[in-house]
């Protein structure tokens, strides 16, 4: 079968590989779509700085490159391994791609998303979504309802990252929010906030293309922080109170400090982006209004279920920010995304 | 009556002032003891950088210097203004010294401790604890039980700062904690953690005198971060899991970053100290284990009640870290504290 296989830094090949067969407890999928993620760009351009160690077998999965990519993916069940009863052939599914050790302090708490040895199907495992077929453990498969198509199915993973961030914010219906950064995760935070009953959402994004994209799905308070004063826009939208919650989906120090500065007392900033570098920070900012900063990482299977339910409720819209390309175009797409062009690219698996 | 009156930078005078009389709704106290606080040092040495504006009348209380100091204080009720029924002459009391605007976003939430116009009795009001007498609104008075003496009563305020910090940490009985900084607030955090059912508490403090002081009240895991590896001590005390909560009572960037690094996944750092300067911070630290940093500020009246109840239960001990001086010694005491000598100084009001 055809697959996008990562061999080494800047060496990703579309090649023929053996078609997998489902072992006991496994499910074989005909893959539909797989998203290209920021992690894929990191792995492609600087695997040594990606946070993943490709030089030895993964401590949980035992895998190492060559590695089929695609950890944000959807597909249709075509074959069941022995003992699988939770899904049926023909089911359309999204895959929770997490492998975890089950023994670390995070796993002890059930926070598999923070497992110190975490692995991902499509990054550090045997197979991935950028191939015609893959096999996954049956318990990682989430069936899509009839009205959630396979395009949305491939977006469950990144939307679950954003959903988890919103859960971490502990926002309540009717509260107010600020999102810094309107890339795919920022857009996902916007959808998740709406699904949580939040109406007043200020979006701060320097890129005009990204402001246009999030406006296209319904965002109505858009700020260019390079030319407008964010504080006055936040004050106007919140009656001078500041926002209850804010999200750093930009990965910039200025996004974090301006988010804190625009919080209401006892408000909370959630950092969902990784920061390539540090910045000058004085925590007295957090003391004076009893505010806080929380990191958020990945998602749980419950987040997958919640996103799929919200998708079934019509809470998500792919207009204007999602494009689909063929498997052969994956390397070109990675280069385009790195150059700052495009938002979310889904790779068709056939 | 005799009082310690702040006039201007480095101008604090022991002088005779008129004895106050209780208006309607007010209570007159014969003051017992008043603590010298870090805020007093700020006000004395650099009022312009204290966060309080002494150049115009306070927006809530209308007061400005000359100002009697002493906002951490205890006393005995000697006279009641008209309409006061919640206390009786002879009651020994601690005073919740907060004046708030009642209108800002913090006050709307009942978080008077974060009021944007907050004032304090003994800093920005008519009167304070470093005088023979003072009058305060009856609703700010908390009666001390029989077994809580007036020395402990003067410590209710700083111990409430620490209690509030522990509440903000959301620590649960049986969890583990790290305290960076064993000054009066760090010691208060230690007492409050014990009262919250926390047994395993690692204290990191570079000063030998302060390590000795907190050891004297019972702390048993003491680390000098300048000569010992904190991480290995935390790992040993927590079975390699890291601490559930950590407190920055030091006001140093290294205390915050090492606290984050020593947290268990989903753990929480509470910053109770003010930082004079910022530091290089990368919030990816918070993302990778879903940890968080929260600021904590002051206390509520409920925190006052909780501390007084814990004092009545025998949870506090003044051995080795509290000293009492006469009113005439207040300027000398401020100088000693600034030079890093001594821990908690209580000024006797007569």
XYZ file of C-alpha atoms in Angstrom:
700
model
C 0.000 0.000 0.000
C 1.007 3.640 -0.450
C 2.202 5.553 2.625
C 4.004 8.768 3.634
C 7.028 7.459 5.501
C 9.354 9.594 7.601
C 12.925 8.325 7.370
C 14.986 11.196 8.741
C 15.268 14.981 8.826
C 13.747 16.390 5.612
C 13.421 12.872 4.260
C 9.744 11.958 3.938
C 8.956 9.506 1.150
C 5.761 8.370 -0.513
C 6.463 4.676 -0.920
C 4.975 1.208 -1.031
C 4.889 -0.619 2.270
C 3.272 -3.891 3.359
C -0.446 -3.683 4.146
C -1.024 -4.402 7.851
C -3.268 -7.141 9.179
C -5.132 -6.777 12.492
C -3.769 -8.850 15.378
C -5.910 -9.807 18.372
C -7.630 -6.771 19.872
C -6.730 -4.603 16.875
C -8.862 -2.942 14.230
C -7.867 -2.437 10.602
C -8.921 0.877 9.074
C -9.044 2.126 5.520
C -7.763 5.612 6.260
C -9.715 8.591 4.931
C -7.968 11.854 5.889
C -5.000 12.782 8.055
C -4.193 16.330 9.176
C -0.741 17.852 8.895
C 0.097 19.091 12.378
C 2.703 21.469 13.757
C 4.329 18.401 15.293
C 4.757 16.939 11.804
C 6.616 20.089 10.759
C 8.864 19.867 13.816
C 9.574 16.206 13.120
C 10.279 16.857 9.449
C 12.538 19.884 9.843
C 14.160 19.312 13.226
C 13.464 15.838 14.609
C 16.320 16.304 17.095
C 14.425 19.246 18.661
C 10.910 17.808 18.346
C 10.753 16.450 21.875
C 10.601 12.934 20.418
C 13.668 10.702 20.389
C 13.879 8.967 17.012
C 17.312 7.486 17.652
C 16.063 4.495 19.631
C 12.925 2.370 19.973
C 10.035 4.247 21.626
C 9.801 3.182 25.301
C 6.112 2.259 25.019
C 5.571 1.201 21.386
C 9.070 -0.063 20.585
C 8.912 1.715 17.202
C 11.447 3.926 15.481
C 11.777 5.354 11.949
C 11.035 4.631 9.191
C 7.655 5.813 10.555
C 4.361 6.365 8.710
C 3.059 9.832 9.663
C -0.521 10.968 10.344
C -1.717 11.087 13.953
C -4.828 13.247 13.301
C -6.879 10.899 11.199
C -10.164 9.278 10.340
C -11.027 6.055 8.553
C -13.483 3.239 8.039
C -13.257 -0.110 9.785
C -12.509 -2.856 7.253
C -11.435 -5.780 9.423
C -11.507 -6.786 13.085
C -8.822 -8.678 14.957
C -9.842 -11.500 17.250
C -11.923 -10.499 20.265
C -12.918 -7.025 19.062
C -16.572 -6.291 19.816
C -16.790 -2.511 20.365
C -16.821 -1.592 16.667
C -18.106 -3.167 13.462
C -16.856 -3.371 9.889
C -18.158 -0.278 8.092
C -18.007 2.019 11.115
C -16.473 5.381 10.375
C -14.088 6.360 13.149
C -11.583 8.813 14.589
C -8.604 7.428 16.480
C -7.346 8.559 19.890
C -3.677 8.116 18.954
C -2.114 8.024 22.428
C 0.156 5.273 23.768
C 1.076 5.653 27.452
C 3.247 3.868 29.989
C 0.593 3.404 32.696
C 3.185 3.732 35.441
C 4.353 7.355 35.718
C 2.936 9.981 38.104
C 0.698 11.349 35.319
C -0.642 7.912 34.335
C -1.282 7.159 38.030
C -3.733 10.077 37.926
C -5.279 8.940 34.654
C -3.693 11.961 32.927
C -2.342 9.894 30.047
C -1.964 13.099 28.028
C 0.912 14.056 30.332
C 2.533 10.593 30.389
C 6.285 11.096 30.575
C 6.785 8.382 27.929
C 3.813 9.284 25.723
C 3.759 7.970 22.152
C 1.443 8.628 19.220
C 0.044 6.517 16.437
C 1.426 8.208 13.355
C 4.510 9.655 15.067
C 6.160 6.988 17.205
C 4.317 3.759 16.473
C 3.750 1.045 13.920
C 1.658 2.869 11.304
C -0.284 6.096 10.906
C -3.023 7.907 9.065
C -1.010 8.916 5.989
C -1.304 5.485 4.402
C -4.060 3.512 2.726
C -4.535 1.318 5.800
C -3.477 1.127 9.417
C -4.211 -1.053 12.423
C -4.913 0.348 15.879
C -5.944 -1.055 19.274
C -9.736 -1.345 19.347
C -10.043 0.706 22.547
C -8.553 3.757 20.798
C -11.318 3.894 18.175
C -14.173 6.408 18.470
C -17.143 5.806 16.166
C -18.435 8.875 14.284
C -22.212 9.499 14.257
C -23.941 9.468 10.876
C -23.898 13.261 10.493
C -20.166 13.647 11.215
C -18.232 13.080 8.009
C -14.704 11.750 7.628
C -13.334 15.271 7.034
C -14.588 16.360 10.446
C -13.417 13.002 11.754
C -9.821 13.887 10.876
C -10.235 17.158 12.790
C -11.348 15.489 16.029
C -7.750 15.271 17.259
C -6.769 18.955 16.897
C -10.230 20.060 18.014
C -9.793 17.864 21.108
C -6.545 19.725 21.915
C -8.561 22.956 21.873
C -11.516 21.410 23.733
C -9.187 20.199 26.473
C -7.721 23.726 26.722
C -11.226 25.113 27.217
C -11.945 22.494 29.883
C -8.691 23.505 31.595
C -9.889 27.129 31.617
C -12.957 26.102 33.684
C -14.958 28.717 31.757
C -18.662 28.922 32.551
C -21.550 29.709 30.178
C -21.970 33.458 29.743
C -18.400 34.305 30.691
C -16.005 36.172 28.400
C -12.843 35.013 26.648
C -9.775 36.179 24.757
C -7.977 34.008 22.208
C -4.453 35.043 21.171
C -3.659 33.343 17.874
C -6.157 32.190 15.258
C -4.372 29.218 13.759
C -6.091 25.817 13.747
C -5.903 25.519 17.549
C -7.136 29.091 18.079
C -10.071 28.357 15.777
C -10.682 25.143 17.687
C -10.729 27.084 20.960
C -13.286 29.438 19.398
C -15.577 26.519 18.435
C -15.146 24.887 21.846
C -15.888 28.137 23.692
C -19.091 28.591 21.687
C -20.053 25.013 22.495
C -19.444 25.855 26.179
C -21.932 28.739 26.025
C -19.415 31.578 25.716
C -20.731 34.398 23.500
C -18.202 37.217 24.002
C -14.906 36.117 22.474
C -12.172 38.568 21.495
C -9.660 37.174 18.977
C -6.214 38.750 18.757
C -4.259 37.748 15.640
C -1.670 39.719 13.679
C -2.177 37.806 10.389
C -4.920 39.233 8.210
C -5.438 35.863 6.516
C -6.024 34.184 9.861
C -8.356 36.936 11.051
C -10.328 36.480 7.839
C -10.456 32.713 8.349
C -11.817 32.886 11.895
C -14.238 35.659 10.904
C -15.477 33.261 8.230
C -16.643 30.762 10.843
C -18.331 33.483 12.897
C -15.825 35.310 15.134
C -17.011 38.891 15.491
C -14.484 40.723 17.709
C -11.195 40.667 15.833
C -8.127 42.615 16.890
C -4.837 43.141 15.084
C -2.517 43.547 18.102
C 0.162 45.132 15.914
C -2.018 48.108 14.995
C -4.866 48.224 17.553
C -4.891 48.531 21.327
C -6.072 45.175 22.624
C -6.818 46.536 26.124
C -9.402 49.038 24.904
C -11.118 46.418 22.750
C -11.257 44.020 25.699
C -12.550 46.778 27.980
C -15.250 47.691 25.467
C -16.371 44.073 25.091
C -16.397 43.288 28.821
C -17.736 46.488 30.382
C -14.275 47.269 31.696
C -14.061 44.042 33.702
C -11.505 42.142 31.609
C -12.016 38.620 30.319
C -12.737 35.652 32.553
C -10.435 33.352 30.603
C -7.749 33.779 27.958
C -5.903 31.371 25.687
C -2.381 31.620 24.360
C -2.626 29.779 21.061
C 0.180 31.910 19.649
C 3.241 30.754 21.574
C 4.535 34.299 22.021
C 5.574 35.951 25.262
C 3.624 39.097 24.407
C 0.478 37.000 23.970
C 0.850 35.633 27.502
C 1.616 38.921 29.224
C -1.144 40.810 27.400
C -3.559 37.976 28.195
C -2.748 38.305 31.909
C -3.057 42.092 31.722
C -6.535 41.771 30.180
C -7.918 39.250 32.698
C -10.628 40.044 35.190
C -9.634 39.469 38.847
C -9.352 35.724 39.567
C -9.221 35.067 35.812
C -7.220 32.310 34.168
C -4.870 32.123 31.172
C -4.437 28.749 29.493
C -1.273 28.200 27.471
C -1.983 25.719 24.682
C 0.970 26.685 22.469
C 4.575 25.658 22.883
C 7.037 28.534 23.227
C 10.328 28.298 21.350
C 11.897 30.833 23.685
C 11.332 32.336 27.110
C 10.391 35.887 27.927
C 10.752 38.363 30.801
C 8.003 37.608 33.282
C 7.165 39.051 36.688
C 4.664 36.913 38.621
C 3.589 39.934 40.659
C 1.234 40.328 37.646
C -0.551 37.210 38.904
C -0.554 38.301 42.536
C -2.223 41.696 42.216
C -5.508 40.346 40.817
C -5.187 36.716 41.947
C -4.955 35.478 38.394
C -3.299 32.318 37.153
C -1.609 30.608 34.199
C -2.189 26.953 33.404
C -0.575 24.763 30.788
C -2.709 22.379 28.751
C -1.454 19.378 26.827
C -3.253 17.078 24.438
C -6.580 15.525 25.378
C -8.311 12.608 27.013
C -10.638 10.087 25.394
C -13.483 11.994 27.091
C -12.406 15.079 25.137
C -12.628 13.016 21.922
C -16.188 11.980 22.846
C -17.144 15.576 23.688
C -15.792 16.959 20.410
C -17.531 14.255 18.373
C -20.809 15.018 20.190
C -20.366 18.751 19.517
C -19.629 17.988 15.858
C -22.864 15.997 15.705
C -24.611 19.065 17.167
C -23.287 21.176 14.282
C -20.796 23.136 16.376
C -17.950 22.880 13.851
C -17.539 24.341 10.380
C -14.602 23.722 8.022
C -15.355 26.633 5.691
C -12.341 28.691 4.749
C -9.672 27.108 6.928
C -9.454 23.444 5.919
C -8.117 22.178 2.584
C -7.616 18.647 1.296
C -4.678 17.409 -0.786
C -3.562 14.027 -2.120
C -0.968 11.864 -0.381
C 1.646 12.772 -2.998
C 1.364 16.452 -1.986
C 2.281 15.986 1.660
C 5.892 17.219 1.419
C 4.799 20.274 -0.586
C 2.082 20.961 1.982
C 4.569 20.813 4.840
C 6.729 23.365 3.022
C 3.725 25.638 2.376
C 2.638 25.507 6.011
C 6.154 26.237 7.171
C 6.156 29.296 4.898
C 3.042 30.498 6.705
C 0.628 29.748 3.872
C -2.567 27.815 4.518
C -4.171 26.772 7.793
C -5.227 23.161 8.127
C -4.246 20.673 5.462
C -5.863 17.245 5.384
C -4.083 14.572 3.389
C -6.351 12.154 1.589
C -5.051 8.677 2.265
C -5.627 7.179 -1.162
C -2.063 59.075 73.139
C 1.287 57.769 71.856
C 1.444 56.568 68.243
C 3.933 55.626 65.501
C 3.094 58.098 62.755
C 4.384 57.862 59.190
C 4.937 61.324 57.721
C 7.084 60.694 54.663
C 9.930 58.565 53.339
C 12.192 57.562 56.255
C 10.213 59.875 58.536
C 8.322 57.811 61.107
C 7.760 59.559 64.443
C 6.641 58.406 67.849
C 4.392 61.278 68.824
C 1.339 62.316 70.776
C -1.897 62.370 68.806
C -5.539 62.848 69.843
C -7.225 59.765 71.247
C -10.045 58.665 68.915
C -13.669 58.277 69.939
C -15.971 55.677 68.309
C -18.577 57.074 65.907
C -21.773 55.176 65.061
C -21.004 51.609 64.001
C -17.402 51.874 65.186
C -15.517 50.098 67.939
C -12.741 51.609 70.045
C -9.844 49.283 70.841
C -6.999 49.501 73.317
C -4.338 48.097 71.005
C -2.145 45.263 72.243
C 0.398 44.276 69.577
C 1.018 45.246 65.960
C 3.319 43.347 63.613
C 5.918 45.046 61.439
C 5.218 43.866 57.907
C 7.204 43.911 54.683
C 4.705 46.518 53.489
C 5.730 48.773 56.363
C 9.345 48.528 55.222
C 8.334 49.394 51.650
C 6.296 52.348 52.862
C 9.076 53.578 55.112
C 11.959 53.280 52.652
C 10.281 53.803 49.289
C 6.671 54.992 49.626
C 6.728 56.044 45.964
C 7.310 52.399 44.946
C 5.092 50.784 47.580
C 2.066 50.426 45.325
C 0.215 52.890 47.589
C -0.248 56.498 46.550
C 0.440 58.728 49.539
C 0.294 61.960 47.549
C -3.507 62.277 47.611
C -6.444 61.136 49.736
C -7.067 57.392 49.528
C -10.003 56.761 47.131
C -11.931 54.691 49.687
C -10.905 56.021 53.104
C -10.051 59.615 52.143
C -6.921 59.443 54.335
C -3.376 60.485 53.583
C -0.237 60.923 55.720
C 0.479 61.642 58.478
C -0.690 58.036 58.980
C -0.510 55.819 62.080
C 1.025 52.478 61.072
C 0.115 48.949 62.216
C -2.256 46.905 60.039
C -1.488 43.510 61.652
C -2.825 44.059 65.131
C -4.809 42.891 68.120
C -6.535 44.746 70.915
C -9.260 44.817 73.527
C -12.637 46.484 73.028
C -12.959 49.470 75.372
C -15.930 51.384 73.947
C -18.724 50.824 71.437
C -20.151 53.374 69.019
C -23.909 53.658 68.649
C -25.627 50.614 67.177
C -22.771 48.140 67.652
C -24.039 44.766 68.891
C -21.643 42.160 67.490
C -18.920 42.710 70.111
C -18.798 43.689 73.780
C -16.472 45.784 75.906
C -13.678 43.509 77.131
C -13.614 41.295 74.015
C -10.113 40.618 72.775
C -10.028 40.928 68.996
C -8.067 40.836 65.743
C -8.993 43.310 63.016
C -9.564 42.520 59.349
C -7.978 45.771 58.156
C -9.374 45.934 54.611
C -11.281 48.875 53.124
C -12.704 48.201 49.643
C -14.592 50.138 46.998
C -17.462 47.675 46.546
C -17.744 48.532 42.860
C -14.796 47.127 40.918
C -14.717 43.769 39.106
C -13.015 42.135 42.106
C -15.518 43.525 44.638
C -18.375 42.395 42.350
C -17.090 38.855 42.939
C -16.703 39.391 46.678
C -12.916 39.221 46.235
C -12.304 42.346 48.313
C -8.676 41.286 48.725
C -8.164 42.129 45.044
C -10.133 45.408 45.102
C -8.423 47.805 42.715
C -8.758 50.609 45.288
C -8.002 48.536 48.388
C -7.016 50.377 51.556
C -5.779 49.133 54.924
C -6.332 50.221 58.487
C -2.839 51.143 59.585
C -1.543 52.007 56.113
C -4.058 54.199 54.312
C -6.757 55.030 56.853
C -7.547 57.030 59.958
C -5.566 55.165 62.618
C -3.713 51.906 63.067
C -2.394 49.349 65.495
C 0.822 51.134 66.447
C -0.936 53.489 68.857
C -2.519 53.163 72.276
C -6.021 53.229 70.816
C -7.768 53.026 67.462
C -11.351 52.904 66.173
C -12.483 50.501 63.478
C -15.801 49.574 61.850
C -17.511 46.936 63.986
C -17.891 44.504 61.079
C -14.094 44.266 60.720
C -13.591 42.953 64.256
C -12.984 39.220 64.898
C -13.277 38.101 68.522
C -10.468 35.861 69.804
C -11.428 32.723 71.755
C -10.227 32.467 75.347
C -7.198 30.326 74.516
C -5.890 32.620 71.748
C -3.791 35.350 73.337
C -3.215 38.863 72.036
C 0.231 37.922 70.688
C -1.337 35.302 68.443
C -4.099 37.808 67.733
C -1.586 40.177 66.151
C -0.388 37.312 63.960
C -3.838 36.538 62.551
C -3.309 38.929 59.633
C -0.005 37.530 58.285
C -1.126 33.987 59.049
C -4.304 34.717 57.043
C -2.144 35.728 54.063
C -0.507 32.306 54.272
C -3.813 30.507 54.938
C -5.333 32.133 51.874
C -2.319 30.997 49.826
C -2.902 27.426 50.984
C -6.598 27.691 50.089
C -5.555 28.962 46.644
C -3.345 25.887 46.223
C -6.425 23.629 46.645
C -4.195 21.145 48.462
C -5.901 18.043 49.847
C -5.094 16.162 53.066
C -2.265 13.694 52.515
C -0.788 15.532 49.553
C 2.776 16.842 49.448
C 4.109 20.403 49.382
C 7.195 22.507 48.801
C 7.703 25.915 50.417
C 10.389 28.189 48.950
C 11.254 30.804 51.568
C 10.902 30.441 55.333
C 10.230 34.000 56.381
C 7.064 34.817 58.349
C 4.815 33.989 55.378
C 6.666 30.764 54.593
C 6.289 29.729 58.243
C 2.621 30.661 58.046
C 2.223 28.463 54.963
C 3.850 25.621 56.905
C 1.354 25.996 59.798
C -1.585 26.285 57.391
C -0.492 23.208 55.419
C -0.262 21.177 58.621
C -3.728 22.387 59.594
C -4.916 21.235 56.140
C -3.655 17.697 56.789
C -0.416 17.918 54.794
C 2.395 15.898 56.407
C 5.138 15.912 53.787
C 6.457 19.455 53.455
C 9.855 20.283 51.956
C 11.181 23.719 52.932
C 13.785 25.370 50.711
C 15.507 28.334 52.333
C 19.053 29.651 51.836
C 19.276 31.409 55.228
C 20.501 29.181 58.031
C 18.752 31.365 60.629
C 15.410 30.932 58.865
C 15.909 27.185 58.416
C 16.600 26.985 62.146
C 13.485 29.026 62.925
C 11.117 26.849 60.889
C 12.792 23.686 62.182
C 12.038 25.028 65.657
C 8.289 24.910 65.019
C 8.502 21.406 63.563
C 9.575 21.466 59.905
C 11.564 18.299 59.223
C 12.655 18.394 55.568
C 14.921 21.411 55.188
C 16.953 22.174 52.086
C 19.588 24.822 51.498
C 19.105 25.393 47.744
C 22.517 27.056 47.476
C 24.380 23.907 48.515
C 21.962 20.996 48.080
C 20.086 19.641 45.079
C 16.431 20.418 45.716
C 15.204 18.022 43.018
C 16.752 14.973 44.655
C 15.348 15.924 48.075
C 11.878 16.386 46.561
C 12.159 13.095 44.686
C 13.192 11.291 47.876
C 10.298 12.778 49.866
C 7.639 12.121 47.208
C 8.621 8.733 45.814
C 9.802 10.419 42.626
C 6.381 11.939 41.904
C 7.121 15.592 42.665
C 5.047 17.730 45.005
C 1.338 18.331 44.552
C 1.602 22.012 45.459
C 4.415 24.514 45.889
C 4.609 28.007 47.342
C 6.874 30.847 46.326
C 7.257 32.764 49.571
C 10.691 33.956 48.473
C 9.946 36.346 45.622
C 12.800 35.014 43.504
C 12.611 33.800 39.905
C 14.661 30.718 40.733
C 12.157 29.801 43.439
C 9.326 29.847 40.892
C 11.096 27.900 38.165
C 12.454 25.282 40.566
C 8.989 24.978 42.122
C 7.484 24.270 38.691
C 10.256 21.800 37.891
C 9.549 19.893 41.122
C 5.765 19.642 40.692
C 3.918 16.438 40.018
C 1.841 16.422 36.792
C -1.216 18.697 37.204
C 0.439 20.303 40.236
C 0.091 23.946 41.218
C 2.516 26.675 42.283
C 1.124 29.546 44.349
C 3.051 32.815 44.320
C 2.509 34.626 47.619
C 5.570 36.874 47.399
C 5.975 40.028 45.369
C 8.839 39.989 42.885
C 10.964 43.103 42.568
C 12.134 42.045 39.129
C 11.105 39.690 36.349
C 12.936 36.601 35.180
C 13.302 34.518 32.034
C 10.307 32.193 31.846
C 9.163 29.698 29.233
C 5.548 28.577 29.774
C 6.232 25.341 27.895
C 7.310 24.267 31.421
C 3.628 24.468 32.363
C 2.397 22.733 29.222
C 4.430 19.535 29.385
C 2.972 18.340 32.699
C -0.213 20.464 32.730
C 0.941 22.435 35.733
C -0.066 25.942 36.712
C 0.963 29.099 38.582
C -1.523 31.126 40.604
C -1.073 34.419 42.375
C -2.505 34.895 45.851
C -3.181 38.215 47.530
C -4.236 38.995 51.066
C -7.171 37.201 52.640
C -10.905 37.207 53.199
C -12.762 37.504 56.486
C -13.381 33.761 56.196
C -9.610 33.262 56.200
C -9.432 35.304 59.423
C -12.067 33.042 60.990
C -10.254 29.915 59.818
C -6.887 31.055 61.208
C -8.416 32.018 64.555
C -10.110 28.606 64.754
C -6.812 26.869 63.916
C -5.055 28.971 66.573
C -7.680 27.853 69.082
C -6.900 24.258 68.035
C -3.231 24.818 68.898
C -2.006 24.829 65.298
C 0.314 27.844 65.758
C 3.468 28.296 67.791
C 5.451 31.541 68.166
C 8.615 29.921 69.529
C 11.813 31.192 67.968
C 10.448 33.437 65.250
C 8.378 36.142 66.995
C 9.823 38.897 69.195
C 8.105 41.803 70.942
C 9.474 45.347 71.265
C 8.133 48.608 72.656
C 6.570 51.303 70.508
C 9.691 53.455 70.788
C 11.736 50.721 69.093
C 9.712 50.583 65.890
C 12.132 52.552 63.695
C 15.083 50.498 64.950
C 13.123 47.319 64.288
C 12.383 48.376 60.726
C 16.106 48.960 60.170
C 16.995 45.580 61.698
C 14.465 43.765 59.542
C 15.711 45.528 56.439
C 19.220 44.396 57.300
C 17.929 40.828 57.302
C 18.031 40.346 61.068
C 15.025 38.997 62.935
C 11.830 37.455 61.598
C 8.558 38.752 62.987
C 8.584 41.805 65.231
C 5.479 42.710 67.217
C 5.279 46.242 68.538
C 3.634 46.585 71.914
C 1.173 49.440 71.673
C 1.766 50.967 75.082
